[in-house]
Every structure is written in structure tokens, then in C-alpha cells.
Amino acid sequence: MKTSSLPRLGDFRRVVFFTGAGLSAESGIPTYRGHGGIWKEYDYQEYACQRAFDRDANKVWDFHDKRRAAVRACSPNDGHRVIAEWQRRAPGTVVVTQNIDRLHQRAGAYDVIELHGSLWRVRCDREKVTRPDESIPMAPRKCACGAFLRPDIVWFEDALDPETVRRAQDALAKCDLLVTVGTSGVVYPAAELPRVAMQHGATTVEVNVEDTPVSRLYEHRARGQASEILRAMAAAT
Ligand SMILES: [Zn+2]
């Protein structure tokens, strides 16, 4: 790992951490598309799209109960902790994540924009309401109104919540340092959001185990374990 030329977090006023599956992978949570990704084992068309839910809500919930149990068994890692500590030290630090596991919050982060929703929220589409729910198995599966509750996550074929995307864009436009951690950069809007920061003149760092299709857009690239690299960036000069 070479971090000597990496920017120090302490030299910036508004840091945005943009995180993806690679960060949670260090906690043991399976990634989605890469090697060992869960969508190689499970067909998303059977378990993670609205069509599957409309066809058989109980089957989709059985699968999400398993995901909840797997995520609950994992703990935030040092990367999550560095980010949460930095947020406490430097208010104005924002976390934008593609992860649905809530590990940032469990590490103590408070301002977290969850682009893909949360595994720990449920939603009634009939009444357009969401609420936190941490039960395993999730019960009852039906809302008081009679409709099935669904996980409040962005499934395949779902649109992102426009208000959530707007908040993320706003944070990225205002930051002076963008640290992207563990995202492959290929899934919308992971490829687009960093450009917002770049267009506004922010310093940009990509932390990942390997190069991605968008690596060349970043000013700085750090290769290795996110926890180790972030710890080095947070250290005083
Ligand atoms: Zn309802």
C-alpha cells in the first residue's frame, strides 16, 4: 500500500465518503456482482424485483429474512469506524452509500444518505409509508391496511428515490474532498455522482482493491484494504 501521496482528510473542510459493497465486504457481507456475489447464487428475478414480489411476496421475504440474518451477524469494520469518527470530528462530513446494511450507522455515523434504501426499513406501497423494522423473521409481513409490506430497498428494475439522489448530488456539489470507497462504479448512479464532485473542483480519491472502469476519472487512486487506507488518510500529518 502506498499512501504517502494521498490527501489527508484534515486538509479539507467538507468531506464526502461515497461507499459501496467493497467496504462491507471487509465485514464479511457478500458483494452482489463480483466474485462470490450473491446474484450468482440467487436469480434476482426470483428474489429481488417488484415482479417477483407481486408473484410471491412470501418467497421474497424468506430470502430477505436470510439476508437480514446474514447482515446482523456481521459487524462494522475499521473503515466504517474511521468514517464515523471523522464525521464526529468534522461536522459537515456526509456519507453517501449504496449499501443497505446499516453498518455505517452501527459504527456511529449519523448523516448517511442511503441511495439504495435500507434492509432495515419496510414500506407499504398502498399507503406510501415507511418505518424502521429490525425483526428477523420480519413479522407481520402485512401492513394494518392489508397490503404486503416490502423491504424499503431499491431492487433491480426499481427507480432510485429522486429526493435521495438530489440530496446526494447536493452533498457532492458542495464537498472539497470526495473519497469513493469500494464501489465498482458501473451501476447507476455510482458512475455519475463522482462527476458532480469533479465538476465542482473537489479533490477526488478512489479507494478500492482493484482498478474500476471509472478509475481514470480520479485524481488519486489507492489500492488495498479500505480500512487501512482510510486510517492512514485520517492520521495527522
Ligand atoms: Zn398499508
PDB file of N, CA, C and O in Angstrom, residues 81-123:
ATOM      1  N   ARG A  81     -15.609   2.585  10.988  1.00  0.00           N
ATOM      2  CA  ARG A  81     -15.303   3.332  12.213  1.00  0.00           C
ATOM      3  C   ARG A  81     -14.539   4.626  11.918  1.00  0.00           C
ATOM      4  O   ARG A  81     -14.840   5.675  12.495  1.00  0.00           O
ATOM      5  N   VAL A  82     -13.568   4.571  11.012  1.00  0.00           N
ATOM      6  CA  VAL A  82     -12.824   5.787  10.661  1.00  0.00           C
ATOM      7  C   VAL A  82     -13.786   6.841  10.112  1.00  0.00           C
ATOM      8  O   VAL A  82     -13.731   8.016  10.487  1.00  0.00           O
ATOM      9  N   ILE A  83     -14.694   6.419   9.261  1.00  0.00           N
ATOM     10  CA  ILE A  83     -15.650   7.349   8.652  1.00  0.00           C
ATOM     11  C   ILE A  83     -16.552   7.970   9.722  1.00  0.00           C
ATOM     12  O   ILE A  83     -16.774   9.180   9.751  1.00  0.00           O
ATOM     13  N   ALA A  84     -17.061   7.145  10.636  1.00  0.00           N
ATOM     14  CA  ALA A  84     -17.931   7.657  11.704  1.00  0.00           C
ATOM     15  C   ALA A  84     -17.169   8.608  12.624  1.00  0.00           C
ATOM     16  O   ALA A  84     -17.683   9.658  13.024  1.00  0.00           O
ATOM     17  N   GLU A  85     -15.922   8.249  12.939  1.00  0.00           N
ATOM     18  CA  GLU A  85     -15.104   9.127  13.800  1.00  0.00           C
ATOM     19  C   GLU A  85     -14.863  10.463  13.110  1.00  0.00           C
ATOM     20  O   GLU A  85     -14.891  11.520  13.737  1.00  0.00           O
ATOM     21  N   TRP A  86     -14.622  10.397  11.792  1.00  0.00           N
ATOM     22  CA  TRP A  86     -14.355  11.637  11.068  1.00  0.00           C
ATOM     23  C   TRP A  86     -15.586  12.538  11.047  1.00  0.00           C
ATOM     24  O   TRP A  86     -15.499  13.749  11.149  1.00  0.00           O
ATOM     25  N   GLN A  87     -16.736  11.910  10.935  1.00  0.00           N
ATOM     26  CA  GLN A  87     -17.971  12.690  10.919  1.00  0.00           C
ATOM     27  C   GLN A  87     -18.184  13.405  12.259  1.00  0.00           C
ATOM     28  O   GLN A  87     -18.640  14.544  12.287  1.00  0.00           O
ATOM     29  N   ARG A  88     -17.833  12.734  13.340  1.00  0.00           N
ATOM     30  CA  ARG A  88     -17.967  13.374  14.650  1.00  0.00           C
ATOM     31  C   ARG A  88     -16.962  14.508  14.813  1.00  0.00           C
ATOM     32  O   ARG A  88     -17.255  15.534  15.414  1.00  0.00           O
ATOM     33  N   ARG A  89     -15.776  14.324  14.239  1.00  0.00           N
ATOM     34  CA  ARG A  89     -14.721  15.318  14.367  1.00  0.00           C
ATOM     35  C   ARG A  89     -14.974  16.507  13.450  1.00  0.00           C
ATOM     36  O   ARG A  89     -14.669  17.648  13.781  1.00  0.00           O
ATOM     37  N   ALA A  90     -15.508  16.250  12.284  1.00  0.00           N
ATOM     38  CA  ALA A  90     -15.707  17.289  11.274  1.00  0.00           C
ATOM     39  C   ALA A  90     -17.152  17.304  10.807  1.00  0.00           C
ATOM     40  O   ALA A  90     -17.514  16.674   9.823  1.00  0.00           O
ATOM     41  N   PRO A  91     -18.008  18.028  11.549  1.00  0.00           N
ATOM     42  CA  PRO A  91     -19.420  18.108  11.140  1.00  0.00           C
ATOM     43  C   PRO A  91     -19.478  18.688   9.729  1.00  0.00           C
ATOM     44  O   PRO A  91     -18.676  19.545   9.394  1.00  0.00           O
ATOM     45  N   GLY A  92     -20.389  18.243   8.922  1.00  0.00           N
ATOM     46  CA  GLY A  92     -20.378  18.651   7.518  1.00  0.00           C
ATOM     47  C   GLY A  92     -19.895  17.508   6.652  1.00  0.00           C
ATOM     48  O   GLY A  92     -20.061  17.525   5.436  1.00  0.00           O
ATOM     49  N   THR A  93     -19.309  16.505   7.304  1.00  0.00           N
ATOM     50  CA  THR A  93     -18.920  15.286   6.585  1.00  0.00           C
ATOM     51  C   THR A  93     -20.186  14.490   6.277  1.00  0.00           C
ATOM     52  O   THR A  93     -21.026  14.298   7.157  1.00  0.00           O
ATOM     53  N   VAL A  94     -20.314  14.067   5.042  1.00  0.00           N
ATOM     54  CA  VAL A  94     -21.514  13.333   4.646  1.00  0.00           C
ATOM     55  C   VAL A  94     -21.111  11.955   4.114  1.00  0.00           C
ATOM     56  O   VAL A  94     -20.101  11.820   3.429  1.00  0.00           O
ATOM     57  N   VAL A  95     -21.922  10.969   4.452  1.00  0.00           N
ATOM     58  CA  VAL A  95     -21.719   9.627   3.920  1.00  0.00           C
ATOM     59  C   VAL A  95     -22.833   9.353   2.909  1.00  0.00           C
ATOM     60  O   VAL A  95     -24.012   9.482   3.230  1.00  0.00           O
ATOM     61  N   VAL A  96     -22.447   9.030   1.694  1.00  0.00           N
ATOM     62  CA  VAL A  96     -23.400   8.601   0.673  1.00  0.00           C
ATOM     63  C   VAL A  96     -23.074   7.139   0.395  1.00  0.00           C
ATOM     64  O   VAL A  96     -21.937   6.814   0.069  1.00  0.00           O
ATOM     65  N   THR A  97     -24.048   6.267   0.599  1.00  0.00           N
ATOM     66  CA  THR A  97     -23.731   4.846   0.435  1.00  0.00           C
ATOM     67  C   THR A  97     -24.699   4.142  -0.497  1.00  0.00           C
ATOM     68  O   THR A  97     -25.868   4.503  -0.602  1.00  0.00           O
ATOM     69  N   GLN A  98     -24.171   3.133  -1.149  1.00  0.00           N
ATOM     70  CA  GLN A  98     -25.008   2.235  -1.951  1.00  0.00           C
ATOM     71  C   GLN A  98     -25.374   1.006  -1.129  1.00  0.00           C
ATOM     72  O   GLN A  98     -26.107   0.144  -1.605  1.00  0.00           O
ATOM     73  N   ASN A  99     -24.833   0.926   0.078  1.00  0.00           N
ATOM     74  CA  ASN A  99     -25.068  -0.263   0.901  1.00  0.00           C
ATOM     75  C   ASN A  99     -26.385  -0.137   1.660  1.00  0.00           C
ATOM     76  O   ASN A  99     -26.789   0.952   2.066  1.00  0.00           O
ATOM     77  N   ILE A 100     -27.025  -1.265   1.868  1.00  0.00           N
ATOM     78  CA  ILE A 100     -28.329  -1.285   2.528  1.00  0.00           C
ATOM     79  C   ILE A 100     -28.226  -1.908   3.919  1.00  0.00           C
ATOM     80  O   ILE A 100     -29.219  -2.157   4.567  1.00  0.00           O
ATOM     81  N   ASP A 101     -26.991  -2.133   4.379  1.00  0.00           N
ATOM     82  CA  ASP A 101     -26.775  -2.956   5.572  1.00  0.00           C
ATOM     83  C   ASP A 101     -26.779  -2.182   6.892  1.00  0.00           C
ATOM     84  O   ASP A 101     -26.782  -2.771   7.965  1.00  0.00           O
ATOM     85  N   ARG A 102     -26.728  -0.849   6.807  1.00  0.00           N
ATOM     86  CA  ARG A 102     -26.731  -0.003   8.012  1.00  0.00           C
ATOM     87  C   ARG A 102     -25.442  -0.106   8.837  1.00  0.00           C
ATOM     88  O   ARG A 102     -25.409   0.298   9.998  1.00  0.00           O
ATOM     89  N   LEU A 103     -24.381  -0.633   8.258  1.00  0.00           N
ATOM     90  CA  LEU A 103     -23.144  -0.768   9.036  1.00  0.00           C
ATOM     91  C   LEU A 103     -22.527   0.590   9.354  1.00  0.00           C
ATOM     92  O   LEU A 103     -21.893   0.760  10.392  1.00  0.00           O
ATOM     93  N   HIS A 104     -22.721   1.588   8.486  1.00  0.00           N
ATOM     94  CA  HIS A 104     -22.220   2.934   8.807  1.00  0.00           C
ATOM     95  C   HIS A 104     -22.844   3.445  10.101  1.00  0.00           C
ATOM     96  O   HIS A 104     -22.157   3.951  10.985  1.00  0.00           O
ATOM     97  N   GLN A 105     -24.168   3.309  10.192  1.00  0.00           N
ATOM     98  CA  GLN A 105     -24.862   3.800  11.390  1.00  0.00           C
ATOM     99  C   GLN A 105     -24.465   2.997  12.618  1.00  0.00           C
ATOM    100  O   GLN A 105     -24.313   3.543  13.703  1.00  0.00           O
ATOM    101  N   ARG A 106     -24.312   1.691  12.444  1.00  0.00           N
ATOM    102  CA  ARG A 106     -23.902   0.869  13.593  1.00  0.00           C
ATOM    103  C   ARG A 106     -22.510   1.256  14.084  1.00  0.00           C
ATOM    104  O   ARG A 106     -22.169   1.051  15.241  1.00  0.00           O
ATOM    105  N   ALA A 107     -21.688   1.820  13.181  1.00  0.00           N
ATOM    106  CA  ALA A 107     -20.351   2.285  13.593  1.00  0.00           C
ATOM    107  C   ALA A 107     -20.415   3.671  14.221  1.00  0.00           C
ATOM    108  O   ALA A 107     -19.418   4.168  14.730  1.00  0.00           O
ATOM    109  N   GLY A 108     -21.605   4.321  14.148  1.00  0.00           N
ATOM    110  CA  GLY A 108     -21.763   5.627  14.781  1.00  0.00           C
ATOM    111  C   GLY A 108     -21.973   6.789  13.827  1.00  0.00           C
ATOM    112  O   GLY A 108     -22.085   7.932  14.249  1.00  0.00           O
ATOM    113  N   ALA A 109     -22.008   6.531  12.529  1.00  0.00           N
ATOM    114  CA  ALA A 109     -22.270   7.614  11.575  1.00  0.00           C
ATOM    115  C   ALA A 109     -23.728   8.052  11.710  1.00  0.00           C
ATOM    116  O   ALA A 109     -24.598   7.242  12.026  1.00  0.00           O
ATOM    117  N   TYR A 110     -23.985   9.344  11.494  1.00  0.00           N
ATOM    118  CA  TYR A 110     -25.371   9.798  11.660  1.00  0.00           C
ATOM    119  C   TYR A 110     -25.962  10.384  10.388  1.00  0.00           C
ATOM    120  O   TYR A 110     -27.128  10.238  10.113  1.00  0.00           O
ATOM    121  N   ASP A 111     -25.143  11.070   9.584  1.00  0.00           N
ATOM    122  CA  ASP A 111     -25.698  11.631   8.351  1.00  0.00           C
ATOM    123  C   ASP A 111     -25.343  10.705   7.195  1.00  0.00           C
ATOM    124  O   ASP A 111     -24.277  10.798   6.612  1.00  0.00           O
ATOM    125  N   VAL A 112     -26.242   9.767   6.922  1.00  0.00           N
ATOM    126  CA  VAL A 112     -25.965   8.760   5.901  1.00  0.00           C
ATOM    127  C   VAL A 112     -27.080   8.801   4.852  1.00  0.00           C
ATOM    128  O   VAL A 112     -28.254   8.623   5.181  1.00  0.00           O
ATOM    129  N   ILE A 113     -26.704   9.083   3.628  1.00  0.00           N
ATOM    130  CA  ILE A 113     -27.667   9.082   2.528  1.00  0.00           C
ATOM    131  C   ILE A 113     -27.625   7.699   1.891  1.00  0.00           C
ATOM    132  O   ILE A 113     -26.611   7.298   1.321  1.00  0.00           O
ATOM    133  N   GLU A 114     -28.719   6.971   2.041  1.00  0.00           N
ATOM    134  CA  GLU A 114     -28.764   5.583   1.570  1.00  0.00           C
ATOM    135  C   GLU A 114     -29.420   5.523   0.191  1.00  0.00           C
ATOM    136  O   GLU A 114     -30.636   5.471   0.068  1.00  0.00           O
ATOM    137  N   LEU A 115     -28.578   5.520  -0.833  1.00  0.00           N
ATOM    138  CA  LEU A 115     -29.087   5.578  -2.211  1.00  0.00           C
ATOM    139  C   LEU A 115     -29.984   4.395  -2.554  1.00  0.00           C
ATOM    140  O   LEU A 115     -30.920   4.527  -3.328  1.00  0.00           O
ATOM    141  N   HIS A 116     -29.648   3.240  -1.994  1.00  0.00           N
ATOM    142  CA  HIS A 116     -30.406   2.038  -2.342  1.00  0.00           C
ATOM    143  C   HIS A 116     -31.340   1.594  -1.222  1.00  0.00           C
ATOM    144  O   HIS A 116     -31.770   0.444  -1.180  1.00  0.00           O
ATOM    145  N   GLY A 117     -31.641   2.529  -0.309  1.00  0.00           N
ATOM    146  CA  GLY A 117     -32.579   2.211   0.761  1.00  0.00           C
ATOM    147  C   GLY A 117     -31.920   1.418   1.868  1.00  0.00           C
ATOM    148  O   GLY A 117     -30.697   1.415   2.010  1.00  0.00           O
ATOM    149  N   SER A 118     -32.753   0.760   2.672  1.00  0.00           N
ATOM    150  CA  SER A 118     -32.235   0.034   3.834  1.00  0.00           C
ATOM    151  C   SER A 118     -32.950  -1.299   3.995  1.00  0.00           C
ATOM    152  O   SER A 118     -34.179  -1.382   3.894  1.00  0.00           O
ATOM    153  N   LEU A 119     -32.146  -2.282   4.293  1.00  0.00           N
ATOM    154  CA  LEU A 119     -32.683  -3.611   4.584  1.00  0.00           C
ATOM    155  C   LEU A 119     -33.499  -3.592   5.877  1.00  0.00           C
ATOM    156  O   LEU A 119     -34.284  -4.484   6.141  1.00  0.00           O
ATOM    157  N   TRP A 120     -33.290  -2.536   6.655  1.00  0.00           N
ATOM    158  CA  TRP A 120     -33.909  -2.447   7.988  1.00  0.00           C
ATOM    159  C   TRP A 120     -35.077  -1.458   8.023  1.00  0.00           C
ATOM    160  O   TRP A 120     -35.415  -0.888   9.055  1.00  0.00           O
ATOM    161  N   ARG A 121     -35.670  -1.214   6.844  1.00  0.00           N
ATOM    162  CA  ARG A 121     -36.908  -0.431   6.767  1.00  0.00           C
ATOM    163  C   ARG A 121     -37.897  -1.203   5.917  1.00  0.00           C
ATOM    164  O   ARG A 121     -37.499  -1.887   4.977  1.00  0.00           O
ATOM    165  N   VAL A 122     -39.174  -1.062   6.236  1.00  0.00           N
ATOM    166  CA  VAL A 122     -40.216  -1.659   5.413  1.00  0.00           C
ATOM    167  C   VAL A 122     -41.130  -0.551   4.896  1.00  0.00           C
ATOM    168  O   VAL A 122     -41.166   0.551   5.452  1.00  0.00           O
ATOM    169  N   ARG A 123     -41.832  -0.892   3.840  1.00  0.00           N
ATOM    170  CA  ARG A 123     -42.631   0.133   3.168  1.00  0.00           C
ATOM    171  C   ARG A 123     -43.975  -0.448   2.760  1.00  0.00           C
ATOM    172  O   ARG A 123     -44.047  -1.593   2.313  1.00  0.00           O
TER     173      ARG A 123
END
